Amino acid sequence: MTASTGDIEKAADVLRGGGLVAVPTETVYGLGGNAEDPAAVARIFQAKGRPADHPLIVHLAGAGQLGDWVAEVPETARVLAERFWPGPLTLVLRRGPRVPLEATGGLETVAVRVPDHPVTLDLLSAFGGGVTAPSANRFGSVSPTTADDVRAELGDAVDFVLDGGPCEVGVESTIVDVTGSAPAILRPGGVTREDLEAQLGRPVAVPSTSSVRVPGQHPSHYAPRARVVLTEPELVAAEAESAQESGLRAGVLLPPGFAAASVKAHAVVAVPESAAAYARGLYGFLRDLDRQGCDLIVASLPAQEGLGLAVANRLRRAAGPRPSSVPDLRDS
Ligand code: TXA
Ligand code: MG
């Protein structure tokens, strides 16, 4: 059921009182708090089990508010905001005095975006201020794309859940750093590299994760409980079958063009042909395979163009090493 006007008023009150509200966006659900309230920001980190040096995104009602939150708005930022907001684009800019260091993990830059969802835009207008919102999942886990996912992830740690239906884009926003001489994609997401380049009329770099110092770039992220194994498309079925033979329950994200009926696995999801549909479904597929008790999930990377770049990024991160020194918060 979608949030009513009364729900939005109530959510704004919760934010004013220092509480946490789960908010629908076009990308994934966020766990929102008043950006200017360090106690609310601290509660977000606690609810997620997220280390305090991981910066948050400040969500605003419109591009017109940008100047209130950042120290300066470079031309590139202005052009991108005008074209892509509201939408799945986050800009990293120099921090303005309104943003507490608690929200930026101590950085002098701040990530800002205007989400494209009517419920949350109404909430942001009613509230009036900025709302810091990381994805509403436990740290390292799969981002929620429905209100039920949020409840399953966070339970009582969130004071109020605004239901805005399933997320349209399904993967997080594209993060672009516009503080340097050339814009750079820190995280591929809902706005494609091709769209950014067309708008700016110049190439936009996607630095490899190992060369960028972005807080939050742990090897394993966006991860289901099941181990994720990546292989070539034509080897997916064989990999799953051999896992089954060794007594494991194999889940499969079967690439387009392969017949699901012939795959010997515990559970098979036929991946949609279009990258946009894959992005929209990805986190739901991973959650589904977890729910079905898979020990591992075998997948291949889609072509890394358009939204395929973001899908491939999330699959790689989900398959990343899970260091035993890091407590497994995904189950807690
Ligand atoms: O689509 C989205 O962006 C969702 C929805 C809820 O808006 N939010 C989201 O937030 O994905 P979160 O906290 O899960 O991811 C934010 C990412 C983190 O990887 C963080 O490191 C990066 O943004 N980030 C935030 N501030 C930054 C900054 N000042 N410099 C570089 N990276 C930053
Ligand atoms: Mg996240």
Tab-separated table of N, CA and C and ligand atoms in Angstrom, residues 48 135 137 143, ligand 2:
chain	number	residue	atom	x	y	z
A	48	LYS	N	22.238	0.469	11.101
A	48	LYS	CA	22.815	-0.281	9.979
A	48	LYS	C	23.988	-1.162	10.380
A	135	SER	N	21.277	3.330	2.071
A	135	SER	CA	20.338	2.266	1.768
A	135	SER	C	19.911	1.603	3.081
A	137	ASN	N	19.553	-1.121	4.623
A	137	ASN	CA	19.914	-2.508	4.891
A	137	ASN	C	20.997	-2.538	5.957
A	143	SER	N	20.706	-4.290	-0.703
A	143	SER	CA	19.842	-3.129	-0.498
A	143	SER	C	18.376	-3.509	-0.691
B	2	MG	MG	24.309	0.986	0.664
